[in-house]
Backbone as ProteinMPNN parsed JSONL, in Angstrom:
{"seq_chain_A": "XXXXXXXXXXXXXXXXXXXXXXXXXXXXXXXXXXXXXXXXXXXXXXXXXXXXXXXXXXXXXXXXXXXXXXXXXXXXXXXXXXXXXXXXXXXXXXXXXXXXXXXXXXXXXXXXXXXXXXXXXXXXXXXXXXXXXXXXXXXXXXXXXXXXXXXXXXXXXXXXXXXXXXXXXXXXXXXXXXXXXXXXXX", "coords_chain_A": {"N_chain_A": [[69.816, 292.985, 144.269], [68.681, 294.969, 145.891], [69.998, 294.583, 148.324], [72.548, 295.349, 147.607], [72.222, 298.092, 147.133], [71.565, 298.905, 149.736], [73.944, 298.287, 151.075], [75.721, 300.02, 149.794], [74.597, 302.502, 150.488], [74.859, 302.382, 153.299], [77.66, 302.34, 153.496], [78.261, 304.852, 152.447], [76.95, 306.591, 154.239], [78.306, 306.046, 156.598], [80.803, 306.913, 156.027], [81.553, 309.49, 156.589], [81.215, 312.052, 159.109], [77.867, 312.675, 160.164], [76.706, 315.048, 161.087], [77.598, 318.351, 162.213], [79.145, 319.691, 165.209], [76.884, 319.68, 167.944], [76.467, 321.548, 169.952], [77.252, 324.968, 170.395], [80.346, 326.498, 170.874], [81.093, 328.934, 173.268], [82.981, 331.8, 173.401], [84.63, 334.062, 175.406], [85.92, 337.169, 174.702], [88.267, 339.851, 174.449], [88.298, 343.009, 172.703], [90.758, 343.316, 171.386], [91.475, 340.713, 170.822], [89.866, 339.869, 168.801], [90.675, 340.021, 165.974], [92.159, 337.622, 165.45], [90.211, 335.735, 165.895], [87.972, 336.337, 164.244], [88.564, 337.405, 161.653], [88.207, 336.946, 158.178], [86.134, 335.175, 158.478], [82.78, 333.932, 158.199], [80.136, 335.692, 159.566], [77.405, 336.382, 161.834], [75.255, 338.634, 163.489], [73.291, 340.237, 166.003], [73.115, 343.51, 166.496], [73.855, 346.125, 168.942], [72.004, 348.17, 168.518], [69.828, 346.809, 167.624], [69.83, 345.978, 164.997], [70.215, 343.429, 162.557], [72.933, 341.775, 161.122], [74.683, 340.024, 158.543], [77.56, 338.561, 157.212], [80.893, 338.6, 155.742], [83.818, 338.965, 157.621], [86.227, 341.32, 156.98], [88.236, 342.911, 158.093], [89.434, 343.706, 161.357], [89.561, 346.526, 163.19], [90.808, 349.1, 165.45], [88.554, 350.621, 166.231], [86.362, 349.705, 164.765], [84.714, 347.197, 162.734], [85.384, 345.929, 159.603], [83.065, 344.883, 157.487], [81.813, 342.751, 155.048], [78.813, 343.052, 154.089], [76.163, 340.839, 153.628], [73.551, 340.292, 154.216], [70.98, 342.112, 155.852], [68.998, 343.66, 158.407], [68.497, 346.294, 158.487], [68.709, 348.113, 156.003], [69.107, 350.817, 155.39], [70.855, 351.915, 157.252], [72.905, 350.004, 157.339], [73.831, 349.142, 154.498], [74.124, 346.64, 151.847], [77.354, 345.291, 151.011], [80.783, 346.471, 151.467], [81.18, 347.673, 154.678], [81.865, 349.782, 157.449], [81.423, 348.859, 160.683], [80.694, 350.223, 163.741], [82.591, 349.831, 166.785], [81.162, 350.003, 169.193], [78.691, 348.862, 168.742], [78.892, 346.112, 168.644], [78.245, 343.187, 170.409], [77.831, 340.413, 170.705], [78.782, 337.73, 168.668], [78.202, 335.38, 166.137], [80.141, 333.033, 164.622], [81.221, 331.304, 161.654], [82.739, 328.706, 159.77], [84.023, 326.666, 157.098], [85.255, 323.364, 156.752], [87.223, 320.966, 154.926], [85.218, 319.167, 154.337], [83.149, 319.132, 152.42], [84.432, 318.619, 149.963], [85.643, 316.121, 150.489], [83.358, 314.551, 151.007], [82.08, 314.692, 148.505], [83.925, 313.372, 146.818], [84.032, 310.808, 148.036], [81.344, 310.052, 147.755], [81.15, 309.945, 144.938], [83.002, 307.901, 144.398], [81.797, 305.729, 145.659], [79.562, 305.473, 144.087], [80.404, 304.518, 141.602], [80.877, 301.596, 141.57], [78.206, 300.801, 141.914], [76.916, 301.845, 139.661], [78.255, 300.347, 137.812], [77.054, 297.896, 138.013], [74.849, 297.996, 136.32], [75.989, 297.719, 133.837], [76.452, 295.078, 133.396], [74.054, 293.954, 132.741], [71.458, 293.286, 130.287], [71.031, 295.811, 128.929], [70.423, 298.649, 126.785], [72.867, 300.856, 125.308], [72.217, 303.574, 125.751], [70.408, 303.444, 127.921], [72.053, 302.389, 129.925], [73.89, 304.479, 130.144], [72.267, 306.632, 131.04], [71.258, 305.581, 133.469], [73.676, 305.096, 134.873], [74.769, 307.678, 134.957], [72.814, 308.974, 136.463], [72.95, 307.588, 138.934], [75.607, 308.092, 139.728], [75.529, 310.89, 139.903], [73.55, 311.266, 141.908], [74.669, 309.939, 144.166], [77.037, 311.387, 144.451], [76.023, 313.941, 145.012], [74.659, 313.409, 147.424], [76.858, 312.656, 148.992], [78.243, 315.098, 148.982], [76.423, 316.766, 150.386], [76.346, 315.481, 152.909], [79.038, 315.722, 153.595], [79.219, 318.488, 153.74], [77.556, 319.043, 155.922], [79.024, 317.77, 157.91], [81.316, 319.273, 157.85], [80.925, 321.889, 158.697], [81.618, 324.428, 161.033], [80.955, 326.11, 164.036], [81.059, 328.892, 166.274], [80.549, 331.037, 169.089], [81.237, 334.365, 169.865], [81.532, 336.206, 172.681], [81.779, 339.472, 173.369], [83.877, 341.045, 175.558], [83.406, 343.784, 177.566], [85.544, 346.558, 177.944], [85.252, 348.747, 179.645], [82.47, 348.725, 181.35], [80.629, 350.745, 182.159], [80.802, 354.284, 181.815], [83.534, 355.71, 183.53], [83.818, 353.678, 185.408], [85.951, 351.007, 186.483], [86.944, 348.109, 184.552], [85.611, 344.905, 185.312], [86.784, 341.78, 186.09], [86.341, 338.18, 186.195], [88.241, 337.154, 187.981], [88.843, 339.281, 189.592], [87.182, 340.841, 192.065], [84.673, 343.453, 192.301], [85.704, 346.636, 193.601], [84.472, 348.926, 194.415], [82.037, 348.629, 195.679], [79.665, 349.033, 198.169], [78.973, 347.413, 201.247], [75.754, 346.138, 202.087], [73.509, 346.274, 204.83]], "CA_chain_A": [[70.032, 294.376, 143.922], [68.326, 295.788, 147.043], [71.062, 294.485, 149.325], [73.676, 296.15, 147.12], [71.886, 299.499, 147.407], [71.67, 299.126, 151.182], [75.363, 298.273, 151.425], [76.314, 301.271, 149.295], [74.082, 303.588, 151.328], [75.493, 302.269, 154.618], [79.06, 302.758, 153.357], [78.282, 306.295, 152.237], [76.546, 307.267, 155.467], [79.305, 305.878, 157.648], [82.111, 307.376, 155.563], [81.86, 310.824, 157.075], [80.263, 312.422, 160.164], [76.587, 313.115, 159.625], [76.406, 316.433, 161.438], [78.635, 319.057, 162.948], [78.923, 319.726, 166.645], [75.522, 320.093, 168.236], [76.483, 322.734, 170.795], [78.201, 325.976, 169.958], [81.275, 326.914, 171.901], [81.047, 330.368, 173.526], [84.295, 332.308, 173.758], [84.665, 335.448, 175.873], [87.135, 337.76, 174.143], [88.405, 341.302, 174.408], [88.318, 343.527, 171.339], [92.078, 343.1, 170.8], [91.587, 339.311, 170.435], [88.932, 339.576, 167.711], [91.231, 339.725, 164.647], [92.523, 336.211, 165.327], [89.011, 334.901, 165.947], [86.91, 336.639, 163.296], [88.935, 337.822, 160.305], [87.964, 335.995, 157.086], [85.077, 334.238, 158.852], [81.393, 334.314, 157.954], [79.571, 336.001, 160.879], [76.09, 336.998, 161.93], [75.113, 339.254, 164.8], [72.29, 341.253, 166.272], [73.907, 344.587, 167.073], [73.279, 346.79, 170.103], [70.859, 348.986, 168.112], [68.759, 345.923, 167.188], [70.01, 345.591, 163.6], [70.823, 342.132, 162.29], [73.824, 341.779, 159.97], [75.381, 338.784, 158.231], [78.539, 338.787, 156.163], [82.254, 338.12, 155.962], [84.686, 339.958, 158.247], [87.436, 341.59, 156.2], [89.275, 343.458, 158.96], [89.041, 344.21, 162.671], [90.413, 347.662, 163.546], [90.675, 349.526, 166.844], [87.242, 351.197, 166.522], [85.324, 349.206, 163.883], [84.935, 345.961, 161.984], [85.051, 346.059, 158.193], [82.222, 343.73, 157.218], [81.179, 342.668, 153.739], [77.447, 342.703, 154.487], [75.402, 340.075, 152.643], [72.143, 340.395, 154.612], [70.808, 343.066, 156.944], [67.614, 344.031, 158.705], [68.429, 347.746, 158.422], [69.496, 348.463, 154.819], [69.443, 352.239, 155.306], [72.048, 352.154, 158.074], [73.936, 349.043, 156.95], [73.527, 348.572, 153.177], [75.002, 345.555, 151.418], [78.682, 345.696, 150.549], [81.76, 346.719, 152.525], [80.751, 348.715, 155.608], [82.511, 349.833, 158.761], [80.436, 348.792, 161.754], [81.403, 350.73, 164.916], [82.913, 348.931, 167.89], [80.164, 350.088, 170.257], [77.492, 348.096, 168.397], [79.142, 344.673, 168.697], [78.156, 342.57, 171.727], [77.932, 338.959, 170.585], [78.913, 337.39, 167.256], [78.238, 333.945, 165.816], [81.049, 332.85, 163.489], [81.114, 330.017, 160.981], [83.654, 328.43, 158.677], [83.888, 325.319, 156.548], [86.465, 322.58, 156.561], [87.255, 320.303, 153.63], [84.22, 318.104, 154.331], [82.378, 319.096, 151.171], [85.234, 317.958, 148.942], [85.791, 314.718, 150.864], [82.061, 313.903, 150.793], [81.84, 314.597, 147.066], [84.788, 312.323, 146.276], [83.584, 309.513, 148.557], [80.068, 309.747, 147.107], [81.427, 309.548, 143.564], [83.676, 306.602, 144.384], [80.818, 304.698, 146.021], [78.585, 305.344, 142.996], [80.952, 303.825, 140.43], [80.525, 300.168, 141.551], [76.755, 300.632, 141.753], [76.628, 302.078, 138.249], [78.866, 299.235, 137.069], [76.101, 296.779, 138.017], [73.96, 298.092, 135.156], [76.711, 297.375, 132.628], [76.403, 293.623, 133.24], [72.712, 293.553, 132.324], [71.195, 293.393, 128.852], [70.431, 297.101, 128.633], [71.022, 299.361, 125.656], [73.896, 301.816, 125.708], [71.595, 304.793, 126.266], [69.852, 303.143, 129.239], [73.191, 302.271, 130.838], [74.453, 305.813, 130.345], [71.345, 307.415, 131.87], [71.246, 305.011, 134.812], [74.986, 305.326, 135.491], [74.885, 309.11, 135.245], [71.914, 309.304, 137.577], [73.481, 307.023, 140.178], [76.818, 308.835, 140.102], [75.113, 312.236, 140.327], [72.831, 311.196, 143.188], [75.603, 309.599, 145.241], [77.954, 312.519, 144.637], [75.281, 314.999, 145.689], [74.449, 312.98, 148.812], [78.151, 312.775, 149.659], [78.521, 316.528, 149.162], [75.574, 317.291, 151.466], [76.825, 314.913, 154.168], [80.32, 316.354, 153.872], [78.981, 319.875, 154.14], [77.032, 319.012, 157.297], [80.114, 317.391, 158.8], [82.428, 320.2, 157.758], [80.613, 323.223, 159.205], [82.015, 324.676, 162.407], [80.379, 327.346, 164.56], [81.345, 329.298, 167.636], [79.988, 332.337, 169.436], [82.176, 335.224, 170.576], [80.943, 337.204, 173.57], [82.793, 340.521, 173.483], [83.994, 341.53, 176.927], [83.56, 345.239, 177.587], [86.691, 347.027, 178.716], [84.675, 349.59, 180.681], [81.033, 348.556, 181.181], [79.98, 352.045, 182.289], [81.831, 355.328, 181.863], [84.049, 356.059, 184.836], [84.038, 352.506, 186.254], [86.949, 350.097, 185.928], [86.435, 346.818, 184.092], [85.626, 343.863, 186.326], [87.023, 340.453, 185.546], [85.925, 337.177, 187.171], [89.276, 336.945, 188.998], [88.978, 340.477, 190.403], [85.863, 341.345, 192.465], [84.597, 344.922, 192.297], [86.214, 347.238, 194.829], [83.727, 350.122, 194.768], [80.706, 348.245, 196.121], [79.532, 349.136, 199.62], [78.13, 346.336, 201.775], [74.447, 346.552, 202.611], [73.139, 345.509, 206.024]], "C_chain_A": [[69.733, 295.279, 145.114], [69.417, 295.749, 148.097], [72.29, 295.286, 148.906], [73.437, 297.627, 147.396], [72.023, 299.808, 148.884], [73.129, 299.153, 151.622], [76.049, 299.564, 150.986], [75.865, 302.446, 150.155], [74.721, 303.562, 152.709], [76.953, 302.719, 154.564], [79.16, 304.271, 153.215], [77.95, 307.039, 153.524], [77.597, 307.157, 156.559], [80.665, 306.433, 157.253], [82.503, 308.728, 156.124], [80.852, 311.206, 158.143], [78.988, 313.025, 159.581], [76.292, 314.574, 159.938], [77.568, 317.04, 162.21], [78.314, 319.019, 164.443], [77.53, 320.264, 166.939], [75.474, 321.334, 169.125], [77.547, 323.69, 170.275], [79.072, 326.386, 171.131], [81.186, 328.433, 172.04], [82.412, 330.797, 174.047], [84.143, 333.749, 174.215], [85.984, 336.05, 175.418], [87.099, 339.274, 174.245], [88.509, 341.732, 172.947], [89.652, 343.249, 170.648], [92.255, 341.663, 170.305], [90.729, 338.96, 169.219], [89.583, 339.324, 166.346], [91.565, 338.249, 164.448], [91.294, 335.312, 165.265], [88.081, 335.1, 164.751], [87.342, 336.968, 161.871], [88.814, 336.664, 159.328], [86.92, 334.949, 157.438], [83.717, 334.816, 158.45], [80.764, 334.535, 159.326], [78.132, 336.488, 160.733], [75.937, 337.509, 163.354], [73.89, 340.147, 164.827], [73.027, 342.329, 167.059], [73.157, 345.258, 168.223], [72.07, 347.654, 169.744], [69.699, 348.144, 167.59], [68.866, 345.471, 165.746], [70.677, 344.221, 163.513], [71.7, 342.281, 161.053], [74.449, 340.395, 159.811], [76.338, 339.08, 157.092], [79.892, 338.228, 156.531], [83.084, 339.266, 156.535], [85.946, 340.094, 157.409], [88.57, 342.092, 157.075], [88.667, 343.888, 160.284], [90.045, 345.296, 163.037], [90.147, 348.051, 164.993], [89.266, 349.997, 167.179], [86.109, 350.636, 165.675], [85.705, 347.847, 163.312], [84.505, 346.237, 160.545], [84.35, 344.767, 157.793], [81.672, 343.822, 155.804], [79.767, 342.141, 153.977], [76.724, 342.027, 153.331], [73.91, 340.128, 152.937], [72.065, 341.331, 155.809], [69.326, 343.323, 157.172], [67.413, 345.54, 158.611], [69.259, 348.23, 157.22], [69.822, 349.949, 154.693], [70.71, 352.535, 156.107], [73.215, 351.251, 157.663], [73.588, 348.428, 155.597], [74.503, 347.447, 152.832], [76.31, 346.103, 150.875], [79.605, 345.917, 151.731], [81.322, 347.903, 153.381], [81.582, 348.631, 156.881], [81.412, 349.868, 159.819], [81.155, 349.171, 163.051], [81.52, 349.695, 166.04], [81.808, 348.876, 168.939], [78.941, 349.201, 169.99], [77.661, 346.583, 168.557], [79.09, 344.179, 170.133], [78.452, 341.076, 171.674], [77.89, 338.61, 169.1], [78.932, 335.873, 167.116], [79.068, 333.8, 164.543], [80.936, 331.44, 162.939], [82.208, 329.907, 159.94], [83.502, 326.984, 158.274], [85.255, 324.652, 156.48], [86.381, 321.907, 155.195], [86.228, 319.183, 153.502], [83.44, 317.995, 153.045], [83.141, 318.36, 150.081], [85.367, 316.463, 149.233], [84.485, 313.969, 150.615], [81.753, 313.712, 149.326], [82.656, 313.458, 146.45], [84.328, 310.948, 146.744], [82.271, 309.103, 147.898], [80.258, 309.288, 145.668], [82.079, 308.183, 143.476], [82.729, 305.46, 144.752], [79.865, 304.446, 144.856], [79.112, 304.525, 141.818], [80.65, 302.319, 140.451], [79.028, 299.917, 141.374], [76.379, 300.825, 140.288], [77.17, 300.93, 137.391], [77.925, 298.031, 137.003], [75.195, 296.808, 136.783], [74.668, 297.696, 133.862], [76.644, 295.871, 132.344], [75.054, 293.125, 132.739], [72.559, 293.728, 130.812], [70.456, 294.691, 128.526], [71.114, 297.706, 127.416], [72.038, 300.368, 126.177], [73.325, 303.083, 126.304], [71.057, 304.571, 127.674], [70.965, 303.037, 130.267], [73.764, 303.645, 131.153], [73.57, 306.659, 131.26], [71.348, 306.907, 133.304], [72.554, 305.308, 135.542], [75.16, 306.797, 135.865], [74.012, 309.528, 136.413], [72.434, 308.804, 138.905], [74.705, 307.808, 140.641], [76.461, 310.236, 140.581], [74.451, 312.208, 141.692], [73.781, 310.894, 144.335], [76.597, 310.734, 145.5], [77.266, 313.661, 145.383], [75.054, 314.65, 147.161], [75.751, 313.075, 149.6], [78.523, 314.216, 149.933], [77.722, 317.094, 150.335], [76.005, 316.754, 152.832], [78.161, 315.526, 154.562], [80.172, 317.786, 154.325], [78.474, 319.937, 155.574], [78.138, 318.672, 158.283], [81.246, 318.381, 158.824], [82.142, 321.598, 158.252], [81.005, 323.326, 160.673], [81.478, 326.036, 162.827], [80.963, 327.631, 165.937], [80.782, 330.693, 167.841], [81.04, 333.102, 170.225], [81.378, 336.239, 171.371], [82.015, 338.252, 173.811], [82.743, 341.105, 174.884], [84.253, 343.028, 176.879], [84.749, 345.618, 178.441], [86.223, 347.887, 179.888], [83.161, 349.528, 180.527], [80.254, 349.865, 181.268], [81.074, 353.101, 182.346], [82.237, 355.64, 183.299], [84.295, 354.879, 185.749], [85.101, 351.613, 185.638], [86.296, 348.796, 185.483], [86.574, 345.783, 185.198], [85.819, 342.533, 185.626], [86.593, 339.425, 186.583], [86.956, 336.948, 188.272], [89.366, 338.116, 189.971], [87.585, 340.983, 190.783], [85.841, 342.859, 192.442], [85.017, 345.495, 193.652], [85.367, 348.424, 195.287], [82.299, 349.814, 195.216], [80.659, 348.304, 197.651], [78.635, 348.023, 200.129], [76.806, 346.906, 202.283], [74.087, 345.664, 203.779], [71.665, 345.499, 206.234]], "O_chain_A": [[70.448, 296.257, 145.336], [69.731, 296.775, 148.701], [72.992, 295.84, 149.753], [74.341, 298.333, 147.841], [72.542, 300.862, 149.25], [73.503, 299.971, 152.464], [76.858, 300.129, 151.722], [76.679, 303.298, 150.51], [75.089, 304.611, 153.238], [77.43, 303.397, 155.473], [80.046, 304.896, 153.799], [78.612, 308.023, 153.856], [77.761, 308.077, 157.359], [81.59, 306.426, 158.065], [83.685, 309.071, 156.129], [79.719, 310.728, 158.097], [79.035, 313.792, 158.619], [75.684, 315.266, 159.122], [78.402, 316.334, 162.778], [77.342, 318.398, 164.873], [77.053, 321.183, 166.274], [74.513, 322.099, 169.047], [78.596, 323.275, 169.783], [78.585, 326.592, 172.243], [81.202, 329.145, 171.036], [82.932, 330.231, 175.009], [83.587, 334.573, 173.489], [87.049, 335.509, 175.713], [86.042, 339.896, 174.142], [88.776, 340.914, 172.066], [89.676, 342.975, 169.449], [93.104, 341.415, 169.449], [90.856, 337.866, 168.668], [89.086, 338.477, 165.604], [91.284, 337.687, 163.389], [91.333, 334.246, 164.651], [87.462, 334.142, 164.287], [86.538, 336.817, 160.951], [89.256, 335.549, 159.606], [86.828, 333.927, 156.759], [83.54, 336.031, 158.374], [80.847, 333.651, 160.179], [77.707, 336.939, 159.669], [76.426, 336.897, 164.304], [73.503, 340.734, 163.817], [73.507, 342.078, 168.164], [71.976, 344.992, 168.448], [71.194, 347.854, 170.585], [68.688, 348.696, 167.156], [68.061, 344.65, 165.306], [71.578, 343.899, 164.287], [71.267, 342.847, 160.048], [74.71, 339.693, 160.788], [75.984, 339.759, 156.128], [80.032, 337.482, 157.5], [83.065, 340.383, 156.019], [86.647, 339.114, 157.156], [89.731, 341.753, 156.846], [87.536, 344.372, 160.335], [91.238, 345.023, 163.179], [89.355, 347.408, 165.681], [88.812, 349.797, 168.306], [84.968, 351.062, 165.853], [86.854, 347.412, 163.396], [83.398, 346.717, 160.3], [84.959, 343.697, 157.763], [81.129, 344.853, 155.409], [79.552, 340.931, 154.058], [76.67, 342.547, 152.216], [73.091, 340.023, 152.024], [72.951, 341.35, 156.664], [68.51, 343.219, 156.255], [66.279, 346.015, 158.651], [70.382, 348.702, 157.395], [70.738, 350.306, 153.952], [71.546, 353.328, 155.672], [74.368, 351.683, 157.643], [73.096, 347.3, 155.549], [75.565, 347.319, 153.442], [76.374, 347.216, 150.353], [79.257, 345.592, 152.867], [81.116, 349.004, 152.87], [81.952, 347.546, 157.328], [80.585, 350.778, 159.849], [82.126, 348.513, 163.428], [80.669, 348.821, 166.208], [81.546, 347.817, 169.51], [78.233, 348.832, 170.928], [76.671, 345.854, 168.602], [79.812, 344.692, 170.989], [79.215, 340.546, 172.482], [77.059, 339.135, 168.359], [79.594, 335.174, 167.883], [78.733, 334.378, 163.508], [80.6, 330.501, 163.661], [82.566, 330.895, 159.299], [82.929, 326.175, 159.004], [86.267, 325.289, 156.19], [85.524, 322.269, 154.389], [86.366, 318.328, 152.627], [83.099, 316.893, 152.615], [82.557, 317.56, 149.35], [85.222, 315.636, 148.333], [84.503, 312.866, 150.069], [81.218, 312.673, 148.937], [82.135, 312.674, 145.656], [84.241, 310.019, 145.941], [82.099, 307.943, 147.523], [79.601, 308.347, 145.225], [81.756, 307.393, 142.589], [82.845, 304.356, 144.221], [79.41, 303.318, 144.662], [78.325, 303.899, 141.108], [80.201, 301.792, 139.433], [78.631, 298.931, 140.754], [75.601, 300.044, 139.739], [76.59, 300.594, 136.358], [77.984, 297.241, 136.06], [74.818, 295.758, 136.264], [74.002, 297.368, 132.88], [76.765, 295.443, 131.196], [74.939, 291.963, 132.347], [73.448, 294.263, 130.151], [69.385, 294.668, 127.92], [72.231, 297.331, 127.06], [72.052, 300.685, 127.366], [73.881, 303.62, 127.263], [71.233, 305.43, 128.538], [70.826, 303.549, 131.378], [74.087, 303.937, 132.304], [74.075, 307.33, 132.16], [71.43, 307.694, 134.246], [72.539, 305.725, 136.7], [75.639, 307.119, 136.952], [74.417, 310.336, 137.249], [72.369, 309.519, 139.905], [74.818, 308.148, 141.818], [77.03, 310.718, 141.561], [74.758, 313.04, 142.546], [73.702, 311.538, 145.38], [76.951, 311.002, 146.648], [77.854, 314.272, 146.276], [75.234, 315.494, 148.038], [75.751, 313.523, 150.747], [79.059, 314.53, 150.996], [78.266, 317.811, 151.176], [76.025, 317.503, 153.809], [78.389, 315.817, 155.736], [80.911, 318.249, 155.193], [78.91, 320.785, 156.353], [78.183, 319.229, 159.38], [82.072, 318.341, 159.736], [83.041, 322.438, 158.231], [80.748, 322.413, 161.459], [81.54, 326.999, 162.063], [81.318, 326.71, 166.673], [80.565, 331.436, 166.884], [81.659, 332.56, 171.141], [80.634, 337.039, 170.803], [83.055, 337.949, 174.397], [81.708, 341.593, 175.337], [85.198, 343.486, 176.236], [84.947, 345.073, 179.527], [86.744, 347.766, 180.997], [82.609, 350.208, 179.662], [79.304, 350.062, 180.51], [82.158, 352.843, 182.869], [81.387, 355.81, 184.173], [84.93, 355.048, 186.789], [85.161, 351.469, 184.417], [85.23, 348.426, 185.973], [87.557, 345.792, 185.939], [85.1, 342.204, 184.683], [86.487, 339.769, 187.76], [86.587, 336.583, 189.388], [89.91, 337.964, 191.065], [86.87, 341.502, 189.926], [86.892, 343.49, 192.554], [84.728, 344.923, 194.703], [85.517, 348.887, 196.418], [81.435, 350.687, 195.131], [81.492, 347.711, 198.337], [77.625, 347.718, 199.497], [76.752, 348.007, 202.831], [74.319, 344.455, 203.747], [71.182, 344.9, 207.195]]}, "name": "protein", "num_of_chains": 1, "seq": "XXXXXXXXXXXXXXXXXXXXXXXXXXXXXXXXXXXXXXXXXXXXXXXXXXXXXXXXXXXXXXXXXXXXXXXXXXXXXXXXXXXXXXXXXXXXXXXXXXXXXXXXXXXXXXXXXXXXXXXXXXXXXXXXXXXXXXXXXXXXXXXXXXXXXXXXXXXXXXXXXXXXXXXXXXXXXXXXXXXXXXXXXX"}
């Protein structure tokens, strides 16, 4: 019986990736590129004024992001619900979304549990004992599969927003174009 449990556990653990990517990809993007990157994503950010916000991006406009705020460190300025957060406050955003890993893990966990639960049917147990044992095994394996699938299905990336004009009156500097208004020092 112990070897069967170990085989089932090994099959379940190897059926899906155990964890998502360990490093987060950092993307430098201009404001105009944000709709494609952030709309409909779960985000969290520490804004330029020091406020922390977490929520789902509903829309990225020319001067603001419409954010459905779920958590905030400054509820007077950014209360929960749909809020327009001004463009000037956004510097760096961590985005997250889920793939179908939770569903796949749940199904695989349930399918692995059925043969294990079937083992109890061959023994001389009463109907109630078989039902409780089978239900417990199927529930536990399904839950474990769901959690493993969720860990394998989460994806994160960080968006560093590139300022168009870092300081008023100065042109934007890109890595390909060195600054032209810097005087050499001797």
